[in-house]
Amino acid sequence: MQAAKHEHWSSGFTFLLAAVGSAVGLGNIWRFPYVVAENGGGAFVLIYLAIVVIIGIPLLMSELMIGRSSQKPPLAAMQSFGGSKAQKLWNAVGWSYLLVPMGILTFYSVVAGWTLDYALGMGIGTFNNLEDGASASMFQELLASPVKLIFWMTLSIGITVGIVARGLKSGLEQTVKILMPALFVILVILVLYASITGDFARSFAFMFEPDFSKITPELVLMAAGQAFFSLSLGSGAIMVYGSYLTRDISIPKMAVGVAFADTGVALLAGFAIFPIVFAFGVDHASGPGLVFVTLPIVFNDMGGIGQIFGVLFFMLLAFAAITSTISLLEPMVAQLSEEGRFKRARAAVYCGAVLWTVGVFVALSNNILKDVHPLGFLPLFEGKTIEGVIEFLSANVFMLLNGLLVSIFVGWSVKRSVTLEEMGLGDSMLFKIWFLLVRFVVPLGVGFIFYDVVL
Ligand code: PHE
């Protein structure tokens, strides 16, 4: 059988929709607000923004470049540069760019499942007339139910496999063309509503007035992890999307566009959530439960209109999740179908089956298997459930390690003539700044952060 043909985005704009779709996800709307709240607001936001500019944008450019230059999925891409003494290492990085997104998908699908459960629940009125404390116990009930968690996870993996199986143009492009504008409209409605009825001034101060005494090494670490996750770095998604870019498109412009939109949505999500949270006087630093426990209380207090906003909000989360899960599945499926002997649809289904199997264990680590601590004998993994181990390894350790190694690869191993051509900036000041960041600042910065997380 002949290997599948390598497709291309219809335009630079569809690429942007897809790449922003990948970047904008649960990381922005669910995670960003509660991490900001837990880390004291403005100081965290400031450091986060700095990391996006200094590390995020240069790495986005590097990953897009590897994809576009090779026109191949991640592993084949890393192999295709060849000729380096460290080629074995670069091949291993290629593998890691396939496996990390699969790891992320196992727990991301479970959380995406929560959003589906909540969208439905809001729609049918499960959260109407909540009594005190009921919201927290409803969230706990969901986590305690293996059947519900597995059902919703299965659905979210099924949707993802269905879209990716159809290929770039009829699957991914069509999906992002519908979901991204919808997502944007819903977000704007929610922000407008929240800033009119809620405490906008306090939210603004909370997010943008940094208390410099709060800046600690831990805060920098949290901000870096959040930035990598939110920008979809170190995980194959950006690299594989880059491989579908045609030559006429400017990589620096696209990278800046993705970073800008992703950061904008994270901040907007803050402005959709904090004003109402502050106005209703609920605890804003309530951790991962912030949107699942706190917001239903708020929507409930608003009366009838709250139910509509509730449905909209959780649909927004679900849409954002789906445009991210497809980008997490794409690297492996593209690799198997373009470089292996599998038809795309078959590759997608096989990957889905593997994900589902691991996903069951991840889902169960919220309940039946919550006392199972694999690798618990190692200090680094102490107390971590199956989900905790997979999340820590994929989203913390290997994502950062991938970013670190790719910056070294692009800065030191890839021929300068190739990077010069791909960036399309000529030998300008901008190119030199980027090159300097990729060669020195990114590896040292990420290396330092990595050292802190793992060692
Ligand atoms: N960026 C996505 C989010 O913020 C998650 C993601 C990570 C997607 C890595 C693709 C690759 O939710």
XYZ file of C-alpha atoms and ligand atoms in Angstrom:
467
model
C 0.000 0.000 0.000
C 1.161 3.488 -0.730
C 1.708 5.835 2.166
C -0.981 8.471 2.622
C -0.434 11.814 0.952
C 0.697 14.738 3.086
C -2.089 17.335 3.018
C -1.881 21.112 3.490
C -4.033 23.742 5.176
C -6.350 25.570 2.788
C -4.906 28.910 3.933
C -2.855 30.634 6.592
C -6.087 31.574 8.304
C -7.316 27.981 8.615
C -3.932 27.098 10.060
C -4.365 29.878 12.618
C -7.846 28.662 13.537
C -6.512 25.144 14.042
C -3.358 26.125 15.910
C -5.240 28.557 18.130
C -7.819 25.802 18.572
C -5.068 23.504 19.780
C -3.613 26.097 22.108
C -6.922 27.345 23.488
C -8.356 24.603 25.625
C -9.051 23.468 29.133
C -5.646 24.954 29.930
C -6.967 28.460 29.294
C -10.496 28.346 30.577
C -10.400 25.780 33.336
C -6.789 25.819 34.509
C -5.526 29.370 33.967
C -8.090 31.128 36.214
C -7.601 28.807 39.161
C -3.812 28.754 38.862
C -3.821 32.561 38.772
C -6.060 32.624 41.824
C -3.923 30.128 43.727
C -0.747 32.019 42.912
C -1.844 35.432 43.985
C -3.054 37.079 40.779
C -1.058 39.862 39.125
C 2.449 38.653 39.928
C 1.700 35.308 38.303
C 0.120 36.925 35.252
C 3.159 39.152 34.787
C 5.656 36.279 34.916
C 3.400 34.205 32.695
C 3.341 36.927 30.036
C 7.124 37.266 30.179
C 7.601 33.520 29.695
C 5.193 33.463 26.742
C 7.252 36.148 25.004
C 10.773 35.008 25.887
C 10.373 31.216 25.728
C 6.958 30.516 24.203
C 7.165 32.433 20.930
C 10.723 31.325 20.032
C 9.766 27.697 20.705
C 6.553 27.955 18.714
C 8.660 29.205 15.804
C 11.144 26.350 16.251
C 8.496 23.628 16.293
C 6.647 25.105 13.327
C 9.948 25.252 11.493
C 10.806 21.576 12.060
C 7.366 20.577 10.821
C 7.257 22.844 7.802
C 10.814 22.262 6.693
C 10.482 18.462 6.764
C 6.818 18.232 5.679
C 6.601 15.163 7.878
C 4.985 14.069 11.166
C 7.161 14.532 14.291
C 9.246 11.336 14.410
C 9.892 11.290 10.668
C 10.597 15.012 10.869
C 13.315 14.630 13.491
C 14.812 11.729 11.523
C 14.779 13.641 8.269
C 17.354 16.254 9.231
C 19.985 13.538 9.586
C 23.738 13.904 9.505
C 24.146 14.859 13.136
C 26.367 12.931 15.519
C 23.571 13.058 18.031
C 20.995 11.664 15.600
C 19.989 8.893 18.029
C 19.066 11.507 20.566
C 17.035 13.465 18.022
C 15.178 10.295 17.021
C 14.330 9.733 20.666
C 13.002 13.290 20.843
C 10.856 12.455 17.802
C 9.380 9.486 19.673
C 8.746 11.649 22.663
C 6.858 14.159 20.478
C 4.520 11.282 19.521
C 4.086 9.786 22.968
C 3.685 12.912 25.100
C 0.447 13.997 23.373
C -0.932 10.462 23.785
C -0.125 10.652 27.496
C -1.782 14.048 27.807
C -4.833 12.774 25.944
C -5.506 10.060 28.489
C -6.276 12.543 31.273
C -7.392 15.395 29.028
C -10.181 13.164 27.693
C -11.388 12.479 31.210
C -11.587 16.191 32.045
C -13.156 16.907 28.635
C -15.732 14.332 29.727
C -16.550 16.404 32.840
C -17.333 19.379 30.618
C -19.752 17.273 28.544
C -21.429 16.024 31.706
C -21.798 19.594 32.993
C -23.061 20.996 29.682
C -25.775 18.358 29.649
C -26.506 18.761 33.356
C -26.892 22.525 33.005
C -29.164 22.012 30.014
C -31.547 19.636 31.748
C -31.582 21.610 34.982
C -29.637 19.268 37.258
C -27.996 22.294 38.855
C -31.196 24.261 39.433
C -32.137 25.092 43.041
C -28.829 24.012 44.495
C -28.700 23.774 48.251
C -25.664 24.906 50.227
C -22.730 22.639 49.549
C -24.632 20.667 46.924
C -22.389 21.880 44.133
C -19.242 20.516 45.762
C -20.866 17.182 46.510
C -22.186 16.905 42.953
C -18.667 17.341 41.629
C -17.449 14.704 44.093
C -20.239 12.398 42.960
C -19.123 12.676 39.376
C -15.543 11.853 40.347
C -16.734 8.928 42.426
C -18.723 7.385 39.584
C -16.678 5.015 37.397
C -19.593 4.549 35.009
C -20.114 8.255 34.379
C -16.413 9.046 34.048
C -15.820 6.193 31.635
C -18.951 6.976 29.639
C -17.992 10.633 29.087
C -14.356 9.804 28.441
C -15.428 7.261 25.835
C -17.575 9.867 24.152
C -14.800 12.448 24.058
C -12.284 9.955 22.655
C -14.918 8.807 20.149
C -15.535 12.346 18.900
C -11.797 12.967 18.611
C -11.148 9.723 16.705
C -14.100 10.426 14.406
C -12.750 13.840 13.439
C -9.104 12.845 13.047
C -10.050 9.767 10.998
C -11.491 12.055 8.320
C -8.186 13.735 7.680
C -6.880 17.272 7.635
C -9.294 19.001 5.286
C -12.550 17.166 5.908
C -11.904 16.458 9.583
C -9.763 18.995 11.406
C -10.363 22.033 9.210
C -14.126 21.628 9.116
C -14.255 21.216 12.878
C -12.204 24.279 13.732
C -14.042 26.391 11.164
C -17.278 25.812 13.069
C -16.114 25.506 16.666
C -13.593 28.361 16.852
C -15.974 31.161 15.824
C -18.639 29.660 18.109
C -16.156 29.558 20.951
C -15.187 33.155 20.415
C -18.787 34.403 20.317
C -19.699 32.526 23.502
C -16.623 33.842 25.277
C -17.368 37.440 24.334
C -20.986 37.130 25.514
C -19.820 35.715 28.833
C -17.174 38.403 29.348
C -19.646 41.190 28.550
C -22.195 39.756 30.907
C -19.652 39.198 33.669
C -18.168 42.668 33.416
C -21.547 44.390 33.415
C -23.085 42.463 36.281
C -19.973 41.424 38.183
C -17.082 43.139 39.915
C -14.953 44.096 36.942
C -12.758 46.645 38.720
C -11.685 44.183 41.375
C -10.959 41.516 38.737
C -8.844 43.947 36.765
C -6.821 44.881 39.814
C -6.515 41.236 40.806
C -5.081 40.221 37.445
C -2.963 43.232 36.576
C -1.647 44.755 39.782
C 1.305 42.565 40.673
C 2.386 42.157 44.235
C 6.100 41.659 43.586
C 6.683 40.040 46.950
C 4.732 37.034 45.663
C 7.314 36.182 42.999
C 9.108 33.009 44.090
C 10.907 30.207 42.219
C 7.762 28.060 42.646
C 5.641 30.736 41.020
C 8.015 30.943 38.053
C 7.829 27.174 37.743
C 4.055 27.119 37.791
C 3.941 29.881 35.219
C 6.337 28.062 32.883
C 4.415 24.802 33.138
C 1.181 26.631 32.461
C 2.703 28.435 29.455
C 4.013 25.219 27.871
C 0.727 23.439 28.374
C -1.378 26.332 27.183
C 0.698 26.972 24.050
C 0.663 23.220 23.220
C 4.480 23.197 23.246
C 6.689 20.140 23.597
C 3.883 17.846 22.523
C 3.842 17.312 18.774
C 0.663 19.280 18.143
C 2.339 22.459 16.892
C 5.012 20.500 15.028
C 2.546 18.371 13.124
C 0.312 21.357 12.359
C 3.424 23.136 11.097
C 4.082 20.286 8.691
C 0.823 21.109 6.897
C 1.957 24.683 6.240
C 2.858 25.744 2.735
C 6.033 27.696 2.005
C 4.341 31.041 1.406
C 3.240 31.427 5.010
C 5.298 33.386 7.524
C 6.254 31.263 10.529
C 7.119 34.222 12.803
C 3.763 35.875 12.112
C 1.868 32.650 12.768
C 3.764 32.020 16.013
C 3.038 35.510 17.279
C -0.612 35.128 16.244
C -1.005 31.859 18.149
C 0.698 33.193 21.276
C -1.333 36.382 21.180
C -4.697 34.652 20.716
C -3.961 31.981 23.301
C -2.915 34.515 25.915
C -5.839 36.760 25.033
C -8.310 33.938 25.583
C -6.721 33.000 28.911
C -7.070 36.602 30.115
C -10.622 36.819 28.765
C -11.488 33.607 30.578
C -10.281 35.363 33.730
C -12.623 38.254 32.948
C -15.513 35.879 32.364
C -14.994 34.137 35.681
C -13.484 36.466 38.315
C -16.050 39.304 38.103
C -18.924 36.980 38.918
C -16.940 35.002 41.436
C -16.012 38.221 43.272
C -19.502 39.688 42.999
C -21.041 36.577 44.529
C -18.412 36.428 47.216
C -17.482 32.793 46.607
C -13.957 31.586 47.260
C -11.826 32.340 44.222
C -8.879 30.251 45.308
C -10.722 26.954 45.369
C -8.357 25.096 43.023
C -9.350 22.756 40.207
C -12.961 22.911 41.368
C -13.188 26.628 40.548
C -15.243 26.287 37.384
C -16.951 23.004 38.267
C -17.896 23.770 41.859
C -18.076 27.533 42.032
C -19.704 28.498 38.775
C -22.789 26.288 39.113
C -23.507 28.097 42.410
C -23.196 31.423 40.667
C -25.302 30.408 37.661
C -27.922 29.058 40.038
C -28.081 32.352 41.935
C -28.691 34.243 38.736
C -31.999 32.522 38.179
C -33.333 31.558 34.747
C -30.742 33.420 32.751
C -28.053 31.654 34.764
C -29.072 28.344 33.317
C -28.574 29.681 29.797
C -25.164 31.064 30.720
C -24.330 27.788 32.386
C -25.052 25.795 29.261
C -23.096 28.302 27.174
C -20.149 28.212 29.527
C -19.775 24.446 29.603
C -20.321 24.229 25.841
C -17.502 26.717 25.504
C -15.297 24.446 27.597
C -16.293 21.374 25.605
C -15.613 23.063 22.243
C -12.265 24.339 23.454
C -11.400 20.829 24.628
C -12.294 19.153 21.324
C -10.189 21.501 19.192
C -7.299 20.576 21.502
C -7.855 16.810 21.650
C -7.777 16.531 17.857
C -4.368 18.205 17.834
C -3.165 15.767 20.489
C -4.208 12.718 18.465
C -2.975 14.018 15.120
C 0.812 13.524 15.615
C 0.587 9.763 16.200
C -2.105 9.206 13.569
C -0.174 11.191 10.952
C 2.984 9.250 11.761
C 1.267 5.858 11.512
C -0.615 6.639 8.328
C 2.067 8.548 6.424
C 5.111 6.605 7.525
C 3.568 3.299 8.526
C 1.296 0.872 6.746
C -1.973 2.011 8.267
C -4.882 3.749 6.638
C -5.641 6.994 8.480
C -9.046 5.909 9.790
C -7.612 2.639 11.015
C -4.666 4.369 12.685
C -7.099 6.721 14.445
C -9.219 3.834 15.712
C -6.185 1.879 16.965
C -4.861 4.926 18.791
C -8.339 5.496 20.208
C -8.415 1.926 21.524
C -5.052 2.339 23.256
C -6.114 5.687 24.711
C -9.375 4.282 25.924
C -7.683 1.379 27.681
C -5.238 3.622 29.514
C -8.013 6.191 29.991
C -10.064 3.669 31.962
C -7.268 3.401 34.507
C -6.938 7.161 34.600
C -10.674 7.584 35.162
C -10.649 4.930 37.873
C -7.795 6.613 39.684
C -10.424 9.128 40.827
C -12.321 6.417 42.673
C -11.725 2.630 42.751
C -7.998 2.918 42.130
C -7.385 6.063 44.108
C -5.117 4.335 46.581
C -2.945 2.776 43.908
C 0.334 4.637 43.724
C 2.483 3.188 40.960
C 6.099 4.298 41.332
C 5.138 5.476 44.798
C 8.412 4.025 46.072
C 10.261 6.843 44.292
C 10.206 10.113 46.228
C 9.265 12.085 43.103
C 6.105 10.036 42.606
C 5.079 9.684 46.225
C 1.330 9.797 46.696
C 0.643 10.103 42.966
C -2.221 8.070 41.509
C -2.091 6.487 38.041
C -3.498 9.712 36.664
C -1.018 11.732 38.710
C 1.949 9.763 37.348
C 0.852 10.055 33.707
C 0.070 13.733 34.083
C 3.332 14.518 35.850
C 5.438 12.603 33.330
C 3.735 13.875 30.188
C 2.717 17.407 31.094
C 5.597 18.328 33.377
C 8.674 16.263 32.748
C 8.632 15.323 29.088
C 6.904 18.426 27.758
C 9.619 20.616 29.253
C 12.372 18.195 28.284
C 11.087 18.147 24.693
C 11.081 21.921 24.550
C 14.585 22.053 25.994
C 15.973 19.533 23.499
C 14.208 21.041 20.512
C 15.649 24.460 21.249
C 19.112 22.877 21.345
C 18.348 20.994 18.125
C 17.212 24.099 16.267
C 19.813 26.390 17.789
C 22.840 24.133 17.461
C 22.199 21.209 15.127
C 19.988 22.345 12.258
C 21.937 24.153 9.542
C 21.743 27.906 9.820
C 20.860 28.142 6.134
C 17.719 26.083 6.814
C 16.588 28.165 9.783
C 17.336 31.372 7.890
C 15.192 30.279 4.993
C 12.313 28.963 7.099
C 12.027 32.102 9.205
C 11.944 34.296 6.116
C 13.279 37.249 8.070
C 16.575 37.502 6.220
C 19.637 38.013 8.402
C 17.810 40.784 10.214
C 17.879 41.959 13.794
C 14.671 40.012 14.467
C 16.238 36.814 13.198
C 19.298 37.385 15.349
C 17.186 37.968 18.446
C 15.207 34.798 17.812
C 18.379 32.795 17.221
C 19.946 34.117 20.382
C 16.848 33.205 22.392
C 16.707 29.694 20.912
C 20.423 29.022 21.333
C 20.937 30.323 24.837
C 17.986 31.782 26.645
C 15.415 29.033 26.034
C 17.676 26.057 26.855
C 19.093 27.739 29.948
C 15.700 28.983 31.086
C 13.894 25.699 30.554
C 16.885 23.779 31.870
C 16.737 25.725 35.094
C 12.996 25.207 35.450
C 13.352 21.535 34.600
C 16.097 21.109 37.163
C 13.738 22.549 39.728
C 10.736 20.376 38.814
C 12.504 17.086 38.557
C 15.553 17.231 40.738
N -3.059 23.797 24.886
C -4.126 22.963 25.323
C -4.875 23.663 26.455
O -4.519 24.739 26.840
C -3.644 21.602 25.746
C -2.697 20.979 24.792
C -1.426 20.654 25.186
C -3.067 20.726 23.486
C -0.517 20.099 24.302
C -2.187 20.187 22.581
C -0.887 19.875 23.007
O -5.794 23.139 26.993
